[in-house]
Structures are given as C-alpha cells and as structure tokens.
Short mmCIF file of C-alpha atoms and ligand atoms in Angstrom, two decimals:
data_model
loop_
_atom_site.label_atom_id
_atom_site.label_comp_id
_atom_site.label_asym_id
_atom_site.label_seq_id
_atom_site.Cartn_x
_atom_site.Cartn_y
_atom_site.Cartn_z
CA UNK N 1 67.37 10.59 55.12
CA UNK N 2 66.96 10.04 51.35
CA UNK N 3 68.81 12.11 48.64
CA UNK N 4 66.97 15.17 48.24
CA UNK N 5 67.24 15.45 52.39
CA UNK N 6 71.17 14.82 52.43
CA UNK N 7 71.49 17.43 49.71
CA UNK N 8 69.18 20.03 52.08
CA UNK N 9 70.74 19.33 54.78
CA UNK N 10 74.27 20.32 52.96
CA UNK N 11 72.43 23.28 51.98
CA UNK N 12 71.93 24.86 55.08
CA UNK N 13 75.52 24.11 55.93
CA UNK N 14 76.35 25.61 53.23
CA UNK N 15 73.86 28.65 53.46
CA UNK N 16 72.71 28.94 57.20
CA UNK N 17 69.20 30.20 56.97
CA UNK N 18 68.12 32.93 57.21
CA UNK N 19 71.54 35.00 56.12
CA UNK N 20 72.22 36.85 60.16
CA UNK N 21 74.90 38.57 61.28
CA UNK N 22 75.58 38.28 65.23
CA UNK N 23 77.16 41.87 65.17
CA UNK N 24 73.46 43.20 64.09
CA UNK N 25 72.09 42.37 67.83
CA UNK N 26 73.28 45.55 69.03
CA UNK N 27 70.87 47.45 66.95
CA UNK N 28 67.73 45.53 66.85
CA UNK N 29 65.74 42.08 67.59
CA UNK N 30 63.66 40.59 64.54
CA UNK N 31 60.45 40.13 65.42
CA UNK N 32 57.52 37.34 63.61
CA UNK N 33 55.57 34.94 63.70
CA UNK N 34 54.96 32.52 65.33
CA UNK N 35 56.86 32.57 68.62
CA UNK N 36 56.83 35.68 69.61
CA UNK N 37 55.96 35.74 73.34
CA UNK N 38 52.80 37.80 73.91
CA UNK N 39 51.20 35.53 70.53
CA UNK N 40 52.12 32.78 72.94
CA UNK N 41 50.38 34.18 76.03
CA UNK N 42 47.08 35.27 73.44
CA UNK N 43 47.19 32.37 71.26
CA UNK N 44 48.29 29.44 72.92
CA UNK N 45 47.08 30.04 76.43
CA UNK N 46 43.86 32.11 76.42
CA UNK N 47 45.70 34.61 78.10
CA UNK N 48 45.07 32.67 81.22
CA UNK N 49 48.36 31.20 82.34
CA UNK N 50 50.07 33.13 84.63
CA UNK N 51 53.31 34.91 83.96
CA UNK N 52 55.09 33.61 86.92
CA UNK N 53 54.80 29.74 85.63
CA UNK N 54 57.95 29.07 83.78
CA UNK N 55 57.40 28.91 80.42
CA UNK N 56 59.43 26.09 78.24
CA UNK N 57 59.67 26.11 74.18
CA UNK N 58 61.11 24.34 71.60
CA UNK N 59 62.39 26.11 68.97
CA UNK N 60 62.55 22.85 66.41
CA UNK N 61 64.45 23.42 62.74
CA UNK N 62 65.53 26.84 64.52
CA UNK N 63 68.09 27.56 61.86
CA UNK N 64 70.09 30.76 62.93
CA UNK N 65 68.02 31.85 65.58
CA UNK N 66 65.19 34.80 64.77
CA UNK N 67 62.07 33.12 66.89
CA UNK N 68 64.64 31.79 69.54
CA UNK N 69 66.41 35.11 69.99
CA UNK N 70 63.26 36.63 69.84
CA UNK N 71 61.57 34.57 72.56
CA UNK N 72 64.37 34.44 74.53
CA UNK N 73 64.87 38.23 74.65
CA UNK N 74 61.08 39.01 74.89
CA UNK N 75 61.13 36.62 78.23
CA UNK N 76 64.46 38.44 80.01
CA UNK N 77 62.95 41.98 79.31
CA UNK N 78 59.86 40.49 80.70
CA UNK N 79 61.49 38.71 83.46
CA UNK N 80 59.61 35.64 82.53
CA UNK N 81 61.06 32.24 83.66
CA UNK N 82 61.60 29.28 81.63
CA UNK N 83 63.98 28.57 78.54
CA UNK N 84 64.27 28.57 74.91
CA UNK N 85 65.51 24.94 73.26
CA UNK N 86 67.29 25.60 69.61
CA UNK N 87 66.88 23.01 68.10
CA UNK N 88 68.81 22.06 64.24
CA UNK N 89 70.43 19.56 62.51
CA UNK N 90 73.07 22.47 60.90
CA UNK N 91 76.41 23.39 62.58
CA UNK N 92 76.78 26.40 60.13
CA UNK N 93 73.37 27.60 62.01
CA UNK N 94 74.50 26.34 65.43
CA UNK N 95 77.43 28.81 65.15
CA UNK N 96 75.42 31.73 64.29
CA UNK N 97 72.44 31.19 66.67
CA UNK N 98 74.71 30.87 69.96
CA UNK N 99 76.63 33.92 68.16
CA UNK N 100 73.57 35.74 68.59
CA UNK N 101 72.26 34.55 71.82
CA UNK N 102 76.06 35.52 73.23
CA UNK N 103 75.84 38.57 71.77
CA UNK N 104 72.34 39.82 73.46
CA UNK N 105 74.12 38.23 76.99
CA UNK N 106 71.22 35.39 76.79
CA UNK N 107 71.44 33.05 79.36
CA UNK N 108 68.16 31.39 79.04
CA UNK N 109 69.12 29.62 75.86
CA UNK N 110 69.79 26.01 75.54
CA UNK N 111 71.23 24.26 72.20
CA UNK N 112 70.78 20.68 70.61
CA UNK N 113 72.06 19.87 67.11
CA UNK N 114 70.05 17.01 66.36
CA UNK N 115 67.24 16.12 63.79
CA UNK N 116 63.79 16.95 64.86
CA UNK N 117 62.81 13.63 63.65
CA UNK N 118 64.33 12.21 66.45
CA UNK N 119 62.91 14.17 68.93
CA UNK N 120 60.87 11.00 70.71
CA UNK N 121 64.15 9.34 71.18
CA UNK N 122 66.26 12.72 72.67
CA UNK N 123 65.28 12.62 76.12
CA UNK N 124 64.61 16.69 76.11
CA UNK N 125 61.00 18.04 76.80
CA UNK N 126 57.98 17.86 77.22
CA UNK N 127 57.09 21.36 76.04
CA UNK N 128 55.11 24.06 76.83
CA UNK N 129 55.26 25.53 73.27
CA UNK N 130 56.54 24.25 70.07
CA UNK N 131 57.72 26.51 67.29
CA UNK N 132 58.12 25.04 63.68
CA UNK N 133 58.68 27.46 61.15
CA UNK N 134 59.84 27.09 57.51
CA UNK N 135 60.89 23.58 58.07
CA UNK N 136 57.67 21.39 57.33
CA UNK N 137 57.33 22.03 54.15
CA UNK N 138 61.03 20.64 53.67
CA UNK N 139 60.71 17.31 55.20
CA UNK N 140 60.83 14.20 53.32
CA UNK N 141 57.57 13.15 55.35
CA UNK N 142 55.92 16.33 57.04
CA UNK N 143 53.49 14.35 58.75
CA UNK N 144 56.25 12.46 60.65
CA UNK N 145 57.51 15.95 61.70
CA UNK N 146 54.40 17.27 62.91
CA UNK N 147 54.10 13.88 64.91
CA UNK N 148 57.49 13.95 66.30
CA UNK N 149 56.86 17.78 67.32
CA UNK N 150 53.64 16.53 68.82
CA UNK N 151 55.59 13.88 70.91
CA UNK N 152 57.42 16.38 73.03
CA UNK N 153 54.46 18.37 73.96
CA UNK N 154 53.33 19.09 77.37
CA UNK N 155 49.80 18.84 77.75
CA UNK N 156 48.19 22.07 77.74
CA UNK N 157 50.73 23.25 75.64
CA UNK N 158 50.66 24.41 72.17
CA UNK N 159 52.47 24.76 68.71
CA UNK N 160 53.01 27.41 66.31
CA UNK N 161 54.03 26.50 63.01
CA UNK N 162 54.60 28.48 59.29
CA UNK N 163 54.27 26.40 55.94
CA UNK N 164 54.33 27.88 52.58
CA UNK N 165 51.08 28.23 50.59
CA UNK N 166 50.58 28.24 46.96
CA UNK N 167 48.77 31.13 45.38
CA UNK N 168 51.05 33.59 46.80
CA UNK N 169 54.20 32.05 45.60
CA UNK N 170 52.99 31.27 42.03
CA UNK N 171 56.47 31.44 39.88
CA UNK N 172 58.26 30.17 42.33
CA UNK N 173 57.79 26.27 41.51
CA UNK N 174 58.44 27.08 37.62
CA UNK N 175 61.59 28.90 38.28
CA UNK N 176 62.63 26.03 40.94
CA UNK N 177 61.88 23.36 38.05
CA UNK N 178 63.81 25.67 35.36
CA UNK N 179 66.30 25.90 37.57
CA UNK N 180 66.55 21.44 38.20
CA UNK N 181 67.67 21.53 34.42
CA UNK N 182 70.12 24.56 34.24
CA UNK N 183 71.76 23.85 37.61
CA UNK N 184 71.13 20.22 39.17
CA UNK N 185 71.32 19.17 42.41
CA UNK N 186 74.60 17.34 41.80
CA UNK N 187 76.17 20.96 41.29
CA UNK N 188 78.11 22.50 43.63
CA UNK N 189 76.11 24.69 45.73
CA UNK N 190 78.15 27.68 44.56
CA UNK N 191 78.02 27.23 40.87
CA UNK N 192 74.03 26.40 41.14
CA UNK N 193 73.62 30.01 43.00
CA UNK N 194 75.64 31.54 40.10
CA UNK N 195 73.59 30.05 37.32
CA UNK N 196 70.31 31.37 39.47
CA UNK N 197 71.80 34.80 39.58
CA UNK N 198 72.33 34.55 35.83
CA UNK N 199 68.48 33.17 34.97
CA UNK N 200 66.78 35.89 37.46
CA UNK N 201 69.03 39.03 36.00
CA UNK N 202 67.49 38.06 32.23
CA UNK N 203 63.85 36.61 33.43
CA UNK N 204 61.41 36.90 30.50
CA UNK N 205 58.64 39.74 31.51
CA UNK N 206 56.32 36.86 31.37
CA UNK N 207 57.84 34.59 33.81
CA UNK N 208 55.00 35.09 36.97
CA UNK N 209 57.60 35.43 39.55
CA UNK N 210 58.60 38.32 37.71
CA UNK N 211 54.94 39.36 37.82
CA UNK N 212 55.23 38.55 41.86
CA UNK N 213 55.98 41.21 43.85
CA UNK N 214 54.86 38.99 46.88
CA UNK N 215 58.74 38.14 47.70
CA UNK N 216 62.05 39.81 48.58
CA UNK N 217 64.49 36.74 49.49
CA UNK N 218 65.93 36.13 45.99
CA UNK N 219 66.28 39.92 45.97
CA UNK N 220 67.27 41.01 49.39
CA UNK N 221 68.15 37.53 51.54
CA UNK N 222 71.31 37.16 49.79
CA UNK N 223 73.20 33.41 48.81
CA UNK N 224 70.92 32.07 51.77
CA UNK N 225 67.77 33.43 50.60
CA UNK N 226 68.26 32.99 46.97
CA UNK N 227 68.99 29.14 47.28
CA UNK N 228 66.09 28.52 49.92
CA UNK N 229 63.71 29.99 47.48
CA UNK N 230 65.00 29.05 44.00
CA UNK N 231 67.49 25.92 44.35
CA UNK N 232 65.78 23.92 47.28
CA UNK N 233 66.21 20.56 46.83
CA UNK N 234 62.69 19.81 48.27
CA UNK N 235 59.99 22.26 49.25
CA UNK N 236 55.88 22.11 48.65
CA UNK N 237 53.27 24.37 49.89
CA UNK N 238 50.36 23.70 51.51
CA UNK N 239 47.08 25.01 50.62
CA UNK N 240 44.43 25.57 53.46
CA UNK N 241 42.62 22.00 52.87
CA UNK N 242 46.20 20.37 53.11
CA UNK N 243 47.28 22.77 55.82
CA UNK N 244 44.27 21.29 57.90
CA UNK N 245 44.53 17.80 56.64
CA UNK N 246 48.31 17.81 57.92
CA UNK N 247 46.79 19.10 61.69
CA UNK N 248 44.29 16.88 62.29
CA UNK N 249 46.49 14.17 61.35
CA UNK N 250 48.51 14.75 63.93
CA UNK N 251 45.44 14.62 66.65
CA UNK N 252 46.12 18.75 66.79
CA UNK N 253 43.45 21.12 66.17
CA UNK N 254 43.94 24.67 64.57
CA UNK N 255 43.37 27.50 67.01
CA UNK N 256 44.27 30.45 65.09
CA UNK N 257 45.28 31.32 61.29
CA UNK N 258 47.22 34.78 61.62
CA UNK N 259 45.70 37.27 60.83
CA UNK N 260 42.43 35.88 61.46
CA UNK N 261 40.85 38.89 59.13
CA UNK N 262 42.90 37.69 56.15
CA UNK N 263 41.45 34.43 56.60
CA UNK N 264 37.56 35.96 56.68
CA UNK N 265 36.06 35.89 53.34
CA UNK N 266 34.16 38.65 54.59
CA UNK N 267 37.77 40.79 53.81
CA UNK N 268 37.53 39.84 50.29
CA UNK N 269 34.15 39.59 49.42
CA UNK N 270 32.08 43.25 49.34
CA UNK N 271 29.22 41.66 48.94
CA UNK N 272 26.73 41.25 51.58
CA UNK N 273 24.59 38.23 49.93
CA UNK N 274 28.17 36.22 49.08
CA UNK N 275 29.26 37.54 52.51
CA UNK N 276 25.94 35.78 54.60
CA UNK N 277 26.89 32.80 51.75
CA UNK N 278 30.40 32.29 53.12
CA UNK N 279 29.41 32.96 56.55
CA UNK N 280 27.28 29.94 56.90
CA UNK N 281 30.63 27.38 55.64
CA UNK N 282 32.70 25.25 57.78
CA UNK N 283 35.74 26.98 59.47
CA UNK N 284 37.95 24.97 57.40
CA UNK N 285 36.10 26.14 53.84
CA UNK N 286 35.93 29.77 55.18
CA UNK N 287 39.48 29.93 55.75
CA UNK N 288 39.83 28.21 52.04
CA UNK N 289 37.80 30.52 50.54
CA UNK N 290 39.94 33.22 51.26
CA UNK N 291 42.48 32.08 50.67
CA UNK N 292 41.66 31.40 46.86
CA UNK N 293 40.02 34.40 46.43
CA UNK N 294 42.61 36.72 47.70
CA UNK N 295 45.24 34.67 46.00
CA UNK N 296 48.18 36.59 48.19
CA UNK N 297 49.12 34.21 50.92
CA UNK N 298 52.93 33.01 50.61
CA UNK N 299 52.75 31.30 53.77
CA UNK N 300 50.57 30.07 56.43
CA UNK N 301 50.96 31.01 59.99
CA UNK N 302 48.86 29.02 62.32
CA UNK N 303 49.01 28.21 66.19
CA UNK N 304 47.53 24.72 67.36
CA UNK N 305 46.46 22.59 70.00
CA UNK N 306 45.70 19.02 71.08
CA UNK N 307 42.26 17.95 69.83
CA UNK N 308 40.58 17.41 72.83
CA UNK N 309 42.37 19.93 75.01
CA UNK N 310 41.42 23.00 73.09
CA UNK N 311 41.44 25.82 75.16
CA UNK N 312 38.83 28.74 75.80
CA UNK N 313 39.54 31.46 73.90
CA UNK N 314 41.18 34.57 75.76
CA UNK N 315 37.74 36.42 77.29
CA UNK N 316 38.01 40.20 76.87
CA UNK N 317 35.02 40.89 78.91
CA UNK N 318 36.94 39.88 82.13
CA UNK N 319 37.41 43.59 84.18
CA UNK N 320 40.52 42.16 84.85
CA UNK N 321 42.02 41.23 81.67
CA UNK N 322 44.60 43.19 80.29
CA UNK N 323 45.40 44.40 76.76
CA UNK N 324 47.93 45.36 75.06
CA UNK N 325 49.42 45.83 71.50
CA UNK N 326 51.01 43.51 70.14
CA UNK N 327 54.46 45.66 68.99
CA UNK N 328 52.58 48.91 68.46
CA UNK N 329 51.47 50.58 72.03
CA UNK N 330 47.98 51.36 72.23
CA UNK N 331 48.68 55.03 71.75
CA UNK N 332 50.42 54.77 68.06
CA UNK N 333 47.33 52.39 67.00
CA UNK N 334 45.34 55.03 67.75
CA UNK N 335 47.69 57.52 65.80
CA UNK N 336 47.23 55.55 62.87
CA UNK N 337 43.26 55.69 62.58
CA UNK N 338 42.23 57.84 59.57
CA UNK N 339 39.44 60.37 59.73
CA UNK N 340 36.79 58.27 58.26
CA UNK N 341 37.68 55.77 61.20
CA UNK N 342 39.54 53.16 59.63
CA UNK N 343 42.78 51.45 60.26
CA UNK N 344 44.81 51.00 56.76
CA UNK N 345 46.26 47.61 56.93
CA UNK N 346 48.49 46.14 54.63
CA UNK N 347 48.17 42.26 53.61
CA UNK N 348 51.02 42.03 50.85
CA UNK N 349 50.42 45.23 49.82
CA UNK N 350 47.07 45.02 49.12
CA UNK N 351 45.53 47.77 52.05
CA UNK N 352 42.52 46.72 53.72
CA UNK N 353 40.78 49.47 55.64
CA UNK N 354 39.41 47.94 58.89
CA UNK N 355 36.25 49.96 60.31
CA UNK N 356 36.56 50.94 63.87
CA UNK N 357 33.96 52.81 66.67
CA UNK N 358 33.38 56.51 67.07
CA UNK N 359 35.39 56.14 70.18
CA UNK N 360 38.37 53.52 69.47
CA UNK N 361 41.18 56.10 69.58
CA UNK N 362 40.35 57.75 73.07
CA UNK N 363 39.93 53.95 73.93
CA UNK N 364 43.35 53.01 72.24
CA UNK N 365 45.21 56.04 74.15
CA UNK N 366 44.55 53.84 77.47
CA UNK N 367 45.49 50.51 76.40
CA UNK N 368 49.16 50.52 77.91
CA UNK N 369 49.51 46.63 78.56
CA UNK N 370 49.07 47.84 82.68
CA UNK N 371 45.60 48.82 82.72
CA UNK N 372 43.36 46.32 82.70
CA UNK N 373 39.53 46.18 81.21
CA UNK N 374 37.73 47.96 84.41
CA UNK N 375 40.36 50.53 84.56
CA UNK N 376 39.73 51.47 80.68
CA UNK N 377 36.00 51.15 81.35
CA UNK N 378 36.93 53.90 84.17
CA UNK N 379 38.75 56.02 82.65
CA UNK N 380 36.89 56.31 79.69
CA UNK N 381 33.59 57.57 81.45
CA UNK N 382 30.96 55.92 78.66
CA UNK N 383 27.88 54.20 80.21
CA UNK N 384 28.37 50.73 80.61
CA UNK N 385 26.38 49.42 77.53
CA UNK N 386 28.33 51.95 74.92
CA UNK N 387 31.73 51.15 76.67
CA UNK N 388 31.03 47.24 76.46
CA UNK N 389 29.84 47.90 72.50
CA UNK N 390 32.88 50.22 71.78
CA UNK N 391 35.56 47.64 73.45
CA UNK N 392 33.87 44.87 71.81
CA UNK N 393 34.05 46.09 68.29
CA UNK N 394 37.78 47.43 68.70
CA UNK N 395 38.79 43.81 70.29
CA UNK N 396 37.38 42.21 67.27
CA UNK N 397 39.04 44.30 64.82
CA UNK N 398 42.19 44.26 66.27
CA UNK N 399 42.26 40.94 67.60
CA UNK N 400 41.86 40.12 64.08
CA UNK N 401 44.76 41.97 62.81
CA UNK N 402 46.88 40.36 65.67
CA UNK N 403 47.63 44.02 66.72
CA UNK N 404 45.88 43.89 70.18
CA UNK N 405 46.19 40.92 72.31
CA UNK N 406 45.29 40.12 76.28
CA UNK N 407 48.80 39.60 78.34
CA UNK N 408 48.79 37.14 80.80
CA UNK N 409 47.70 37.02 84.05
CA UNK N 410 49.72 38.05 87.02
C1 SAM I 501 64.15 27.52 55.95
S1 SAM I 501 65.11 27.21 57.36
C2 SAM I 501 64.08 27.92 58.63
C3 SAM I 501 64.88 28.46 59.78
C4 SAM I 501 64.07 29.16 60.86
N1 SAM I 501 63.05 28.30 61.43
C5 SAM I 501 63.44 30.42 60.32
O1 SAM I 501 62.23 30.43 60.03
O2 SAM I 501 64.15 31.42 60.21
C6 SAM I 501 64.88 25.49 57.63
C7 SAM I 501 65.72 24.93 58.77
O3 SAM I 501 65.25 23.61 59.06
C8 SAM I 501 66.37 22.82 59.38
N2 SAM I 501 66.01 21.40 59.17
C9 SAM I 501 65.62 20.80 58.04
N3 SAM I 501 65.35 19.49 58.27
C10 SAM I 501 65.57 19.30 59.59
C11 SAM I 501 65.47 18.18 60.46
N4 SAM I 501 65.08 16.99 60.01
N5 SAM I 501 65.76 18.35 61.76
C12 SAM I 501 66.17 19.54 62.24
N6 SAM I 501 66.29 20.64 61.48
C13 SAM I 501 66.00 20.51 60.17
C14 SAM I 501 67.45 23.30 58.46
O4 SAM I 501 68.73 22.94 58.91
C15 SAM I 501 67.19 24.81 58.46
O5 SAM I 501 67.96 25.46 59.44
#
C-alpha cells in the first residue's frame, strides 16, 4: 500500500461508496452493470449453462453492495443456487452491505473484508463470475488487480468489470488537480469536501465540467459521491486501446463492450463510404473509433473471458432458446417503438434511433422470457424465411442495446 492507497482506503471509510441507505431496500433494488444476473447468463455463458448449476461470484471491491444485492436478489427470485462473495477492504462499507443484504432477508450472501490484492493467498474461490466495478481504475497497480481477480477464476467462468474512460469525463481531471492545491490530501476528509463544495458552487462558465452534463455524483451522490469524483486520491481512466491492453495482459479476452451499438462506429458515422471504411478495422480500432468520435463514454463496461476458453456466442437460431428482456418485458419494448419503426435510445443523452422490422412489435408482444424461439416462430404465423429475417434483425438490434438477451437453459 503506498500513500495515495492508505489515504483511499481512509476515504471509503470515511465515505462508504456509493452513499446507500439499508432502509431504501423496501422500496426498490438498483439495478447495472455488470453483474446483473441475466447479463451473466447472455454474456458470460452463451446462454448455455443451465440454471440448475449453482452459480458462484465474486463481488471484488464491492463497496456497499449494489451488484451484490442485486445478484443476490435476482438469484432468490429466480431460485437460482449458488452465492454472492462481497468482497472489500472498508468496514464503513461492510456495515452497510450486510445492512442491506439483512434487510432484503438474503441468505445467499457471504462477506470477506480483505484486499482484493490478496485474493491468491485467501483460500476463497475459484469463481464462476467475477465482478470488478469502479475499483481498477483506483489501484496503485491495476494490472496486479486484474491478475489477482484472474487467479480466483473457475475455468469457464467469466469477469465483468467497469473502468472509467476519458472523453466522457473531460473536466473532471482539471477540477481533481485544482482541487490537489486548494484542498490536499493531508486535509481532513471533511474540510477537503467543504472546500469542493465551495469551488463547484462558483465554477467559472468555462470550466468543461461545467460544460459536462455527462455526470450527476458531485450533484446528486452526496459527501460519497462528491469526494469519489472530485477529491480521489488516485483515479485514471482508461481509453479503449488501454482498456484492451490491460485485458490481454491478464491472458483475458474481451467478450462484450456494453452496449455493443455504442461501440459500432456505424452509430456515429452516417456515412455509408466511412461506414464500409470502419467496418473493415480490427475489433479493437472499431471499438476505438467510437469511442473518439462519440466522445460521451464516462466509463467502460466490458465482460471477459480466458483467452483460449472463449466461449460461443449465445445462438438465437436455436428453436429452443429463449429470450427475454433484459429489465423491460418484451411487451413494453414493443410499446416503445415509434411509428417510423424505430426504438429511441438514449446514450448520455444523445438519442439514437435504432431501425427495427415491419413486424418487431407483434414479435416483441411474445417475447415473455417462457416462450422459447419455435414457440414465437408459432405463434407469429410468418413463413419461415420472413420469420427467421424478422427475428434476426430484432436480435441484432436489441442484442446490441443489451435490452433483449437469451436466458439460460433449463
Ligand atoms: C468507487 S468504489 C466502487 C464500489 C462498488 N463496486 C460500486 O461500483 O458501487 C471502490 C471500492 O473499492 C474498494 N477498494 C479499493 N481498493 C481495494 C482493494 N485493494 N481491495 C479491496 N477493495 C478495494 C473501496 O474500498 C471501495 O469500496
């Protein structure tokens, strides 16, 4: 542990991250990415392990809880065996995190306050699925996190991790460097977080994280947010080139950058000759090139694998492969298709219409995470060529959004 990590490790003591209150249980369960269960089933398995084979994650750098409680509770509704492993090197989010799990009556929960770094030595795992999220980026030597994560798992398993990225948190390092010589790390926590209140209530209009309107935490995520953003004693973003660099390092390949369509050029780029341009570049440069031409992504949200046990992708031409939405049911994706037969997403608030077949809403209306393929295909009474174009299309498109996934098998 050198300086700057003693000092962020008495920040999240001081500021458990992200600011939760157990009491808030009772009225709803945060979901995100990555962890959340049926991203795990999609993403990390090809939707081809079955439901009934325990499933065992590491929640590592866990802080106070979200993808654990959200794992956890997505596997009792489900009635999916295995456990969740919190794992953090902060009391302060110990406290809250078992707060939370008690709370929701979780009993598939287990906790160890301990430093990820020392996973290889802790005797817990191996892993199906490891979750990292917000904490690379923090590490004195991220690479040595990745490989410790890597150490405890299983094979066939995978990991899901989020680092920041630059472009879509430009102000951020300026106010964080403005903000080493008005309130230094030597300052009490307290007094630091007053002196940021102080700089961000008289921001000049020309200070770009003013300009940003990419972030809420200084705004909305109260003491906790405001110091993780503004007063973190170590934090660097990773641009796609690093992002991948920091993988392969590790002997992990990258399955899946979420959403897939925000890391297609072809989302950015209108035109078809720079479109057929980008097409014909390496995965990695595709997903770069979107990345600096859209110029929004905060963060990077990416699911891996093991290098040489990559597996298939999930197969949606299987009859018996079932869909299902992600959060939003079949039905209310279909609800939201406009008249000219687009889906309006939002990336950052910037909306990207998404093109979708004559007949993806009657399509939609069936997709009810029970039915599988052949019973859609049934159901939906088109001749088998137009029924295998029309699912086709809609998988793509909302595969790529992350907003229709196959569950696993029975
Ligand atoms: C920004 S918070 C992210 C919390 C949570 N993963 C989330 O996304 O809501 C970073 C967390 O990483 C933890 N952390 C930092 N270094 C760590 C280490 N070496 N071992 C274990 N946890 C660590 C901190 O205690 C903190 O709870």
């Amino acid at each position: 542990m050198d300086e700057q990590d003693a000092h962020l490790a008495a920040q999240y003591e001081a500021y458990p991250y992200p600011r939760r209150d157990p009491r808030d249980e009772a009225r709803r369960l945060i979901v995100g990415s990555p962890g959340h269960l049926r991203e795990i089933d999609h993403w990390v398995f090809g939707a081809a392990r079955s439901r009934r084979v325990p499933l065992t994650a590491l929640i590592a750098g866990g802080g106070t809880g979200d993808a654990t409680i959200m794992l956890a509770t997505q596997m009792a509704r489900a009635g999916r065996p295995g456990r969740v492993t919190w794992l953090d090197r902060s009391k302060a989010a110990l406290k809250i995190a078992r707060d939370r799990a008690a709370a929701r009556g979780l009993d598939n929960v287990d906790f160890v306050e301990a430093s990820l770094l020392d996973l290889p030595r802790l005797g817990v795992g191996p892993f199906d699925y490891v979750d990292c999220c917000g904490v690379l980026h923090h590490l004195p030597d991220p690479a040595a996190g990745l490989a410790a994560l890597t150490s405890v798992l299983a094979p066939g398993g995978g990991i899901g991790l989020m680092v920041y990225a630059p472009h879509g948190r430009t102000g951020v390092y300026m106010l964080q460097d403005a903000l080493r010589l008005l309130a230094p790390i030597e300052e009490p926590p307290g007094a630091r977080i007053e002196v940021a209140r102080k700089v961000m209530r008289l921001l000049p209009e020309s200070a770009w994280l003013r300009r940003n309107s990419y972030f809420g935490d200084h705004i909305d995520g109260g003491d906790a947010g405001l110091y993780d953003l503004l007063l973190n004693p170590r934090d660097r973003a990773f641009d796609i080139p690093a992002l991948f660099h920091l993988v392969e390092g590790a002997g992990l390949r990258i399955t899946c950058l979420l959403e897939p369509t925000r890391y297609d050029p072809a989302t950015w780029l209108p035109d078809p000759k720079l479109r057929a341009k980008a097409a014909s570049l390496a995965p990695m440069q595709r997903a770069a090139l979107a990345e600096a031409l859209s110029g929004l992504m905060s963060t990077h949200v990416v699911y891996c694998a093991r290098a040489g046990a990559v597996p298939a992708p999930p197969d949606p031409i299987r009859p018996d492969a079932v869909p299902v939405g992600r959060e939003l049911p079949g039905e209310e994706l279909a609800k939201r298709i406009l008249p000219d037969r687009t889906l309006p997403m939002m990336f950052e608030g910037v909306r990207v219409p998404v093109p979708l077949p004559a007949m993806a809403g009657p399509l939609l209306r069936l997709v009810d995470g029970i039915r599988t393929v052949g019973e859609i295909e049934a159901a939906l009474k088109l001749d088998a060529a137009a029924f295998a174009r029309t699912w086709r299309s809609t998988y793509d498109a909302l595969v790529g959004l992350n907003q229709l996934l196959l569950a696993a098998p029975a």
